[in-house]
Amino acid sequence: MLLMALPFGPAAAQAPMSQGPGAAPAAEVPAAPASAETSPLLGSLGNAAAWRSYKARFVTAQGRVVDTGNGRISHSEGQGYGMLLAVAAGDRDAFQRIWDWTRANLMVREDSLLAWRWEPDKRPAIADTNNATDGDVLVAWALVEAAAAWSDEGYRLAARRIAVDIGRRTILFRAEGAPLLLPAMNGFSAEDRPDGPVVNLSYWIFPAFPRLAAVAPEFEWGRVAAAGQDLVVRARFGDAQLPSEWIAMRGGQPRPAAGFAPQFAYNAVRIPLYLAMAGVTERRAYQPFLALWAEPDPAGLPIVDLAGNGVAGRLAEPGYAMIPALAACAVSGTPLPGGLVELAPNENYYPATLHLLALTAANTRYRACLGR
């Protein structure tokens, strides 16, 4: 089932993964020069004050993006988000600093993927060199956008190296069935878990895949995107019919993965954000999210226990509220509340990041919802 998806703007698992039927041989494949295109992300944030506030609060002088709600660690996801937002703000200096720190501190593996977690108070700062595939996708996507924005071939080549290893090592291109995007090289495959492969739908960053296709065209990124969108519709559990954070795919039938809380929570809240960023507007993709958020609650977005069908907690910081607003805008053209356009002064890295990403989507795809 393939829903409408556009670029943002204009067999068992094995580790390392062998290439399957979705991938061509690994030889270098020429790609169009970055100067031949423009970045749809460049300048799309449209809020210089919000970017200055974000940068001052979460990006160090060295380029480390700090997760203030998680012990001030840094991770590949945060570095990728910071790089994307720097392009969206048109801030090449910040982009370069974040990329330099990322290369120096997270690119410690034998391949081109990134170690997922860096802890400032520990030595070594990286205790686990496993990757996080969403972080790899975000960094590669940001590099593609930067290459196009500033006509830099070095960024494009770096994006290609990461994208090729994402395709080789973390995507299961299967002879039968849709491809699956594993959350990491290790720990989630059919060899690693009796209910594997296990996936996380919030790792399918839908607006990124068409951009990665520009630098690594030998992989079928369109099939990856279509598989994720199909799974959004199929992986609906409990009375609320919402996806769990972690989904077991053994036998091809999705179900909440063993050993993880069966919840719709802070990871999964990104699913409708990425759908909207990719230009998906079909209601069936968003239906359970829209139903969950039909009545705004000042206490915050609910974390839903899909086994007990109750509320297990709240995502209370104001940035999270931008996601329901963007989803309603994408499906129905509902105007964004005026108070959500500005970044809240005291929220942590994660909701602030989601807030600014949603604002880039609104400025790029849904300007009518901003009254423009």
Short mmCIF file of C-alpha atoms in Angstrom, two decimals:
data_model
loop_
_atom_site.label_atom_id
_atom_site.label_comp_id
_atom_site.label_asym_id
_atom_site.label_seq_id
_atom_site.Cartn_x
_atom_site.Cartn_y
_atom_site.Cartn_z
CA MET A 1 0.00 0.00 0.00
CA LEU A 2 1.72 3.21 -1.14
CA LEU A 3 0.36 6.50 0.10
CA MET A 4 1.21 9.78 -1.60
CA ALA A 5 4.80 10.67 -0.75
CA LEU A 6 6.93 13.34 -2.32
CA PRO A 7 10.50 14.55 -1.74
CA PHE A 8 10.73 17.17 0.98
CA GLY A 9 10.25 20.35 -1.06
CA PRO A 10 10.17 20.21 -4.95
CA ALA A 11 15.68 -14.19 4.14
CA ALA A 12 16.62 -13.42 7.59
CA ALA A 13 18.57 -10.51 8.95
CA GLN A 14 22.33 -10.80 9.06
CA ALA A 15 24.94 -8.48 10.49
CA PRO A 16 26.66 -7.12 8.59
CA MET A 17 23.83 -7.10 6.08
CA SER A 18 24.48 -8.55 2.68
CA GLN A 19 23.00 -6.80 -0.29
CA GLY A 20 19.71 -8.26 -1.47
CA PRO A 21 17.54 -7.87 -4.51
CA GLY A 22 16.93 -4.19 -3.82
CA ALA A 23 20.55 -3.21 -4.21
CA ALA A 24 22.92 -3.01 -7.15
CA PRO A 25 26.65 -3.79 -6.89
CA ALA A 26 28.54 -1.55 -4.52
CA ALA A 27 30.77 0.19 -7.05
CA GLU A 28 30.89 3.98 -6.95
CA VAL A 29 27.93 5.33 -8.90
CA PRO A 30 28.18 8.82 -10.37
CA ALA A 31 25.61 11.24 -9.04
CA ALA A 32 24.56 14.61 -10.32
CA PRO A 33 26.81 17.42 -9.07
CA ALA A 34 25.39 19.32 -6.11
CA SER A 35 25.55 22.52 -8.15
CA ALA A 36 22.96 21.09 -10.54
CA GLU A 37 20.19 21.27 -7.95
CA THR A 38 19.05 23.37 -5.06
CA SER A 39 18.19 22.33 -1.55
CA PRO A 40 14.47 22.40 -0.79
CA LEU A 41 15.40 22.65 2.89
CA LEU A 42 17.63 25.73 2.61
CA GLY A 43 16.08 28.70 4.41
CA SER A 44 12.86 26.84 5.16
CA LEU A 45 12.89 27.50 8.91
CA GLY A 46 11.92 31.12 8.35
CA ASN A 47 12.50 32.11 11.97
CA ALA A 48 15.93 33.53 12.72
CA ALA A 49 15.12 34.21 16.36
CA ALA A 50 14.04 30.63 16.98
CA TRP A 51 17.25 29.31 15.44
CA ARG A 52 19.40 31.68 17.52
CA SER A 53 17.64 30.48 20.66
CA TYR A 54 17.99 26.82 19.70
CA LYS A 55 21.66 27.18 18.83
CA ALA A 56 22.45 29.03 22.05
CA ARG A 57 20.71 26.43 24.19
CA PHE A 58 21.65 23.16 22.53
CA VAL A 59 24.73 23.57 20.28
CA THR A 60 28.14 24.03 21.88
CA ALA A 61 30.91 26.15 20.36
CA GLN A 62 32.54 22.90 19.22
CA GLY A 63 29.38 21.71 17.43
CA ARG A 64 28.07 19.14 19.91
CA VAL A 65 24.27 19.03 20.04
CA VAL A 66 23.31 18.53 23.70
CA ASP A 67 20.31 16.46 24.76
CA THR A 68 19.33 18.50 27.80
CA GLY A 69 16.59 16.09 28.83
CA ASN A 70 18.85 13.04 28.83
CA GLY A 71 21.88 13.73 30.99
CA ARG A 72 23.36 16.19 28.47
CA ILE A 73 24.56 13.36 26.27
CA SER A 74 24.92 13.65 22.52
CA HIS A 75 23.89 11.14 19.88
CA SER A 76 23.87 10.69 16.14
CA GLU A 77 20.17 11.61 15.99
CA GLY A 78 20.83 14.98 17.64
CA GLN A 79 23.81 15.73 15.42
CA GLY A 80 21.70 14.96 12.36
CA TYR A 81 18.83 17.10 13.56
CA GLY A 82 21.21 19.96 14.29
CA MET A 83 22.74 19.72 10.82
CA LEU A 84 19.30 19.70 9.17
CA LEU A 85 18.13 22.71 11.14
CA ALA A 86 21.35 24.57 10.33
CA VAL A 87 20.60 24.13 6.62
CA ALA A 88 16.99 25.17 7.22
CA ALA A 89 18.31 28.30 8.93
CA GLY A 90 20.88 28.95 6.17
CA ASP A 91 23.69 28.81 8.76
CA ARG A 92 26.67 27.19 7.09
CA ASP A 93 29.06 27.97 9.93
CA ALA A 94 26.89 26.11 12.43
CA PHE A 95 26.43 23.26 9.99
CA GLN A 96 30.17 22.89 9.55
CA ARG A 97 30.83 22.95 13.29
CA ILE A 98 28.20 20.28 13.97
CA TRP A 99 29.49 18.13 11.12
CA ASP A 100 33.10 18.52 12.27
CA TRP A 101 32.22 17.40 15.80
CA THR A 102 30.20 14.49 14.42
CA ARG A 103 33.06 13.26 12.25
CA ALA A 104 35.63 13.64 15.01
CA ASN A 105 33.63 11.97 17.76
CA LEU A 106 31.01 9.59 16.32
CA MET A 107 32.63 8.24 13.16
CA VAL A 108 34.72 5.66 15.01
CA ARG A 109 33.49 2.48 13.31
CA GLU A 110 35.16 0.57 10.50
CA ASP A 111 32.25 1.43 8.20
CA SER A 112 30.74 4.86 7.52
CA LEU A 113 27.92 4.56 10.05
CA LEU A 114 28.03 6.50 13.30
CA ALA A 115 28.32 5.34 16.89
CA TRP A 116 24.98 6.23 18.37
CA ARG A 117 25.74 7.67 21.84
CA TRP A 118 28.41 9.96 23.33
CA GLU A 119 28.48 10.61 27.09
CA PRO A 120 30.41 13.67 28.30
CA ASP A 121 31.16 12.38 31.81
CA LYS A 122 32.50 8.96 30.83
CA ARG A 123 35.79 7.76 29.41
CA PRO A 124 35.62 6.45 26.87
CA ALA A 125 32.75 8.71 25.92
CA ILE A 126 31.53 6.00 23.53
CA ALA A 127 30.94 2.71 25.30
CA ASP A 128 28.77 1.17 22.57
CA THR A 129 29.82 1.51 18.94
CA ASN A 130 26.55 0.15 17.57
CA ASN A 131 24.82 2.56 15.22
CA ALA A 132 21.33 4.04 15.32
CA THR A 133 19.93 3.96 11.82
CA ASP A 134 17.76 7.05 12.24
CA GLY A 135 20.82 9.05 13.21
CA ASP A 136 22.69 7.78 10.15
CA VAL A 137 19.75 8.68 7.89
CA LEU A 138 19.46 12.17 9.40
CA VAL A 139 23.15 12.93 9.00
CA ALA A 140 23.25 11.63 5.42
CA TRP A 141 20.12 13.59 4.52
CA ALA A 142 21.55 16.76 6.05
CA LEU A 143 24.73 16.32 4.03
CA VAL A 144 22.72 15.95 0.80
CA GLU A 145 20.89 19.18 1.60
CA ALA A 146 24.12 20.98 2.47
CA ALA A 147 25.78 19.79 -0.74
CA ALA A 148 22.93 21.26 -2.76
CA ALA A 149 22.65 24.41 -0.66
CA TRP A 150 26.31 25.36 -0.81
CA SER A 151 27.56 23.47 -3.90
CA ASP A 152 29.98 21.38 -1.88
CA GLU A 153 31.06 18.10 -3.43
CA GLY A 154 32.69 16.98 -0.17
CA TYR A 155 29.33 16.97 1.57
CA ARG A 156 27.80 14.95 -1.26
CA LEU A 157 30.54 12.33 -1.16
CA ALA A 158 30.22 12.02 2.62
CA ALA A 159 26.46 11.62 2.24
CA ARG A 160 26.98 8.89 -0.32
CA ARG A 161 29.36 6.91 1.89
CA ILE A 162 26.89 6.92 4.77
CA ALA A 163 23.88 6.19 2.54
CA VAL A 164 25.62 3.22 0.91
CA ASP A 165 26.38 1.67 4.28
CA ILE A 166 22.80 2.28 5.45
CA GLY A 167 21.65 0.39 2.38
CA ARG A 168 24.19 -2.40 2.74
CA ARG A 169 24.07 -2.96 6.45
CA THR A 170 20.73 -1.91 7.92
CA ILE A 171 18.09 -2.52 5.22
CA LEU A 172 16.73 -6.00 4.57
CA PHE A 173 15.95 -6.13 0.86
CA ARG A 174 14.10 -9.42 0.71
CA ALA A 175 13.25 -11.56 -2.30
CA GLU A 176 9.73 -11.88 -0.90
CA GLY A 177 8.05 -9.16 1.08
CA ALA A 178 8.76 -5.51 1.59
CA PRO A 179 12.17 -4.24 2.69
CA LEU A 180 12.68 -3.57 6.39
CA LEU A 181 14.77 -0.82 7.95
CA LEU A 182 16.51 -2.18 11.05
CA PRO A 183 17.08 0.23 13.96
CA ALA A 184 20.76 -0.77 14.11
CA MET A 185 23.18 -3.27 12.66
CA ASN A 186 23.23 -5.33 15.83
CA GLY A 187 20.47 -6.44 18.15
CA PHE A 188 17.32 -6.41 16.03
CA SER A 189 17.69 -9.09 13.36
CA ALA A 190 16.09 -12.51 13.16
CA GLU A 191 19.42 -13.92 14.31
CA ASP A 192 19.50 -11.63 17.33
CA ARG A 193 15.90 -12.05 18.54
CA PRO A 194 13.35 -14.87 18.40
CA ASP A 195 10.66 -12.38 17.30
CA GLY A 196 12.99 -10.55 14.90
CA PRO A 197 13.37 -8.68 12.77
CA VAL A 198 12.27 -5.87 15.09
CA VAL A 199 11.71 -2.38 13.68
CA ASN A 200 10.80 1.08 14.92
CA LEU A 201 8.53 3.09 12.63
CA SER A 202 9.93 6.40 13.81
CA TYR A 203 13.23 5.43 12.17
CA TRP A 204 11.55 5.62 8.74
CA ILE A 205 12.38 9.26 8.00
CA PHE A 206 10.14 9.59 4.96
CA PRO A 207 11.35 12.96 3.62
CA ALA A 208 14.94 11.71 3.61
CA PHE A 209 14.60 8.73 1.30
CA PRO A 210 14.13 10.59 -2.02
CA ARG A 211 17.16 12.70 -1.16
CA LEU A 212 19.33 9.68 -0.36
CA ALA A 213 18.33 8.26 -3.74
CA ALA A 214 20.18 11.16 -5.35
CA VAL A 215 23.52 10.02 -3.90
CA ALA A 216 23.02 6.24 -3.62
CA PRO A 217 20.70 5.36 -6.52
CA GLU A 218 21.67 1.69 -6.49
CA PHE A 219 19.30 1.13 -3.54
CA GLU A 220 15.53 1.11 -3.90
CA TRP A 221 14.71 3.89 -1.46
CA GLY A 222 11.22 4.22 -2.89
CA ARG A 223 10.47 0.65 -1.85
CA VAL A 224 11.80 1.38 1.63
CA ALA A 225 9.53 4.41 1.95
CA ALA A 226 6.51 2.50 0.61
CA ALA A 227 7.14 -0.35 3.07
CA GLY A 228 7.23 2.07 5.97
CA GLN A 229 4.02 3.79 4.93
CA ASP A 230 2.32 0.45 4.54
CA LEU A 231 3.46 -0.53 8.02
CA VAL A 232 2.05 2.72 9.44
CA VAL A 233 -1.37 1.48 8.32
CA ARG A 234 -0.86 -2.17 9.35
CA ALA A 235 0.85 -1.78 12.74
CA ARG A 236 -2.10 -0.61 14.82
CA PHE A 237 -2.57 -2.17 18.22
CA GLY A 238 -4.89 -1.94 21.20
CA ASP A 239 -8.14 -0.04 21.41
CA ALA A 240 -6.47 3.13 20.14
CA GLN A 241 -5.13 1.34 17.04
CA LEU A 242 -1.74 3.02 17.39
CA PRO A 243 1.74 1.66 16.55
CA SER A 244 3.97 0.58 19.40
CA GLU A 245 7.48 1.96 19.67
CA TRP A 246 9.06 -1.41 18.82
CA ILE A 247 7.41 -3.79 16.37
CA ALA A 248 8.23 -7.47 15.82
CA MET A 249 8.02 -8.59 12.19
CA ARG A 250 8.69 -12.33 12.45
CA GLY A 251 6.38 -14.07 9.98
CA GLY A 252 5.50 -10.75 8.35
CA GLN A 253 2.64 -9.89 10.71
CA PRO A 254 3.43 -6.86 12.89
CA ARG A 255 2.92 -7.04 16.65
CA PRO A 256 4.43 -5.29 19.69
CA ALA A 257 7.95 -6.60 20.24
CA ALA A 258 8.75 -8.70 23.30
CA GLY A 259 10.83 -7.08 26.01
CA PHE A 260 9.70 -3.53 25.24
CA ALA A 261 6.84 -1.64 26.85
CA PRO A 262 3.92 -1.84 24.38
CA GLN A 263 3.46 1.90 24.20
CA PHE A 264 2.86 4.73 21.77
CA ALA A 265 5.34 7.19 23.25
CA TYR A 266 8.11 9.69 22.61
CA ASN A 267 9.67 7.80 19.67
CA ALA A 268 6.43 7.08 17.83
CA VAL A 269 5.18 10.66 18.11
CA ARG A 270 7.57 11.44 15.24
CA ILE A 271 5.73 9.18 12.78
CA PRO A 272 3.06 11.75 11.79
CA LEU A 273 5.74 14.45 11.76
CA TYR A 274 7.77 12.57 9.14
CA LEU A 275 4.65 11.77 7.12
CA ALA A 276 3.74 15.45 7.00
CA MET A 277 7.30 16.50 6.18
CA ALA A 278 7.19 14.11 3.20
CA GLY A 279 3.95 15.59 1.89
CA VAL A 280 1.67 12.69 2.83
CA THR A 281 -1.85 14.09 3.19
CA GLU A 282 -4.05 10.99 2.99
CA ARG A 283 -6.24 10.72 6.09
CA ARG A 284 -5.89 6.96 6.58
CA ALA A 285 -2.19 7.41 7.33
CA TYR A 286 -2.98 9.78 10.21
CA GLN A 287 -6.34 8.48 11.43
CA PRO A 288 -5.33 7.01 14.82
CA PHE A 289 -3.10 9.98 15.61
CA LEU A 290 -5.83 12.47 14.78
CA ALA A 291 -8.29 10.51 16.91
CA LEU A 292 -5.88 10.45 19.85
CA TRP A 293 -5.31 14.19 19.63
CA ALA A 294 -8.86 15.24 18.74
CA GLU A 295 -9.33 16.90 22.14
CA PRO A 296 -6.25 18.91 23.13
CA ASP A 297 -5.21 18.39 26.74
CA PRO A 298 -3.21 21.09 28.54
CA ALA A 299 -1.42 18.32 30.43
CA GLY A 300 0.30 17.29 27.19
CA LEU A 301 0.22 14.53 24.59
CA PRO A 302 -0.70 11.12 26.05
CA ILE A 303 1.69 8.20 26.18
CA VAL A 304 -0.64 5.26 25.49
CA ASP A 305 -0.31 1.81 27.02
CA LEU A 306 -1.46 -0.35 24.12
CA ALA A 307 -1.85 -3.45 26.28
CA GLY A 308 -3.87 -1.89 29.08
CA ASN A 309 -5.44 0.77 26.85
CA GLY A 310 -4.72 3.54 29.35
CA VAL A 311 -2.62 6.68 29.55
CA ALA A 312 0.84 5.83 30.90
CA GLY A 313 2.19 9.38 31.01
CA ARG A 314 2.28 12.71 29.23
CA LEU A 315 4.62 14.55 26.88
CA ALA A 316 4.04 17.88 28.55
CA GLU A 317 6.53 20.30 26.98
CA PRO A 318 4.93 22.72 24.49
CA GLY A 319 6.98 21.73 21.44
CA TYR A 320 5.20 18.39 21.22
CA ALA A 321 1.91 20.17 20.53
CA MET A 322 3.25 21.27 17.16
CA ILE A 323 2.95 17.69 15.84
CA PRO A 324 -0.83 17.31 16.25
CA ALA A 325 -1.22 20.79 14.80
CA LEU A 326 0.90 19.91 11.76
CA ALA A 327 -0.95 16.61 11.24
CA ALA A 328 -4.32 18.40 11.27
CA CYS A 329 -2.90 20.96 8.86
CA ALA A 330 -1.61 18.28 6.46
CA VAL A 331 -4.91 16.38 6.36
CA SER A 332 -7.53 19.12 6.67
CA GLY A 333 -5.74 22.43 6.16
CA THR A 334 -6.45 23.42 9.76
CA PRO A 335 -4.56 26.64 10.59
CA LEU A 336 -1.72 26.34 13.05
CA PRO A 337 -2.40 28.10 16.36
CA GLY A 338 -0.49 31.37 16.42
CA GLY A 339 1.15 30.57 19.72
CA LEU A 340 2.91 27.55 18.28
CA VAL A 341 4.95 29.47 15.74
CA GLU A 342 7.47 30.65 18.35
CA LEU A 343 9.86 28.37 20.22
CA ALA A 344 9.14 28.04 23.94
CA PRO A 345 12.04 29.46 25.99
CA ASN A 346 12.53 26.69 28.56
CA GLU A 347 11.83 23.38 26.86
CA ASN A 348 14.39 20.65 26.34
CA TYR A 349 16.27 19.65 23.20
CA TYR A 350 13.88 16.98 21.92
CA PRO A 351 10.53 18.84 21.89
CA ALA A 352 12.31 21.99 20.70
CA THR A 353 13.80 20.03 17.81
CA LEU A 354 10.49 18.49 16.80
CA HIS A 355 8.91 21.94 17.01
CA LEU A 356 11.41 23.47 14.58
CA LEU A 357 11.22 20.53 12.18
CA ALA A 358 7.45 20.92 12.08
CA LEU A 359 7.87 24.62 11.42
CA THR A 360 10.13 23.88 8.43
CA ALA A 361 7.44 21.55 7.06
CA ALA A 362 4.77 24.21 7.51
CA ASN A 363 6.89 26.84 5.77
CA THR A 364 7.74 24.50 2.91
CA ARG A 365 4.53 22.56 2.29
CA TYR A 366 1.65 24.02 4.24
CA ARG A 367 2.04 27.77 4.16
CA ALA A 368 -1.73 28.24 4.00
CA CYS A 369 -1.87 26.83 7.54
CA LEU A 370 0.35 29.73 8.59
CA GLY A 371 -1.96 32.22 6.96
CA ARG A 372 0.48 32.87 4.12
#
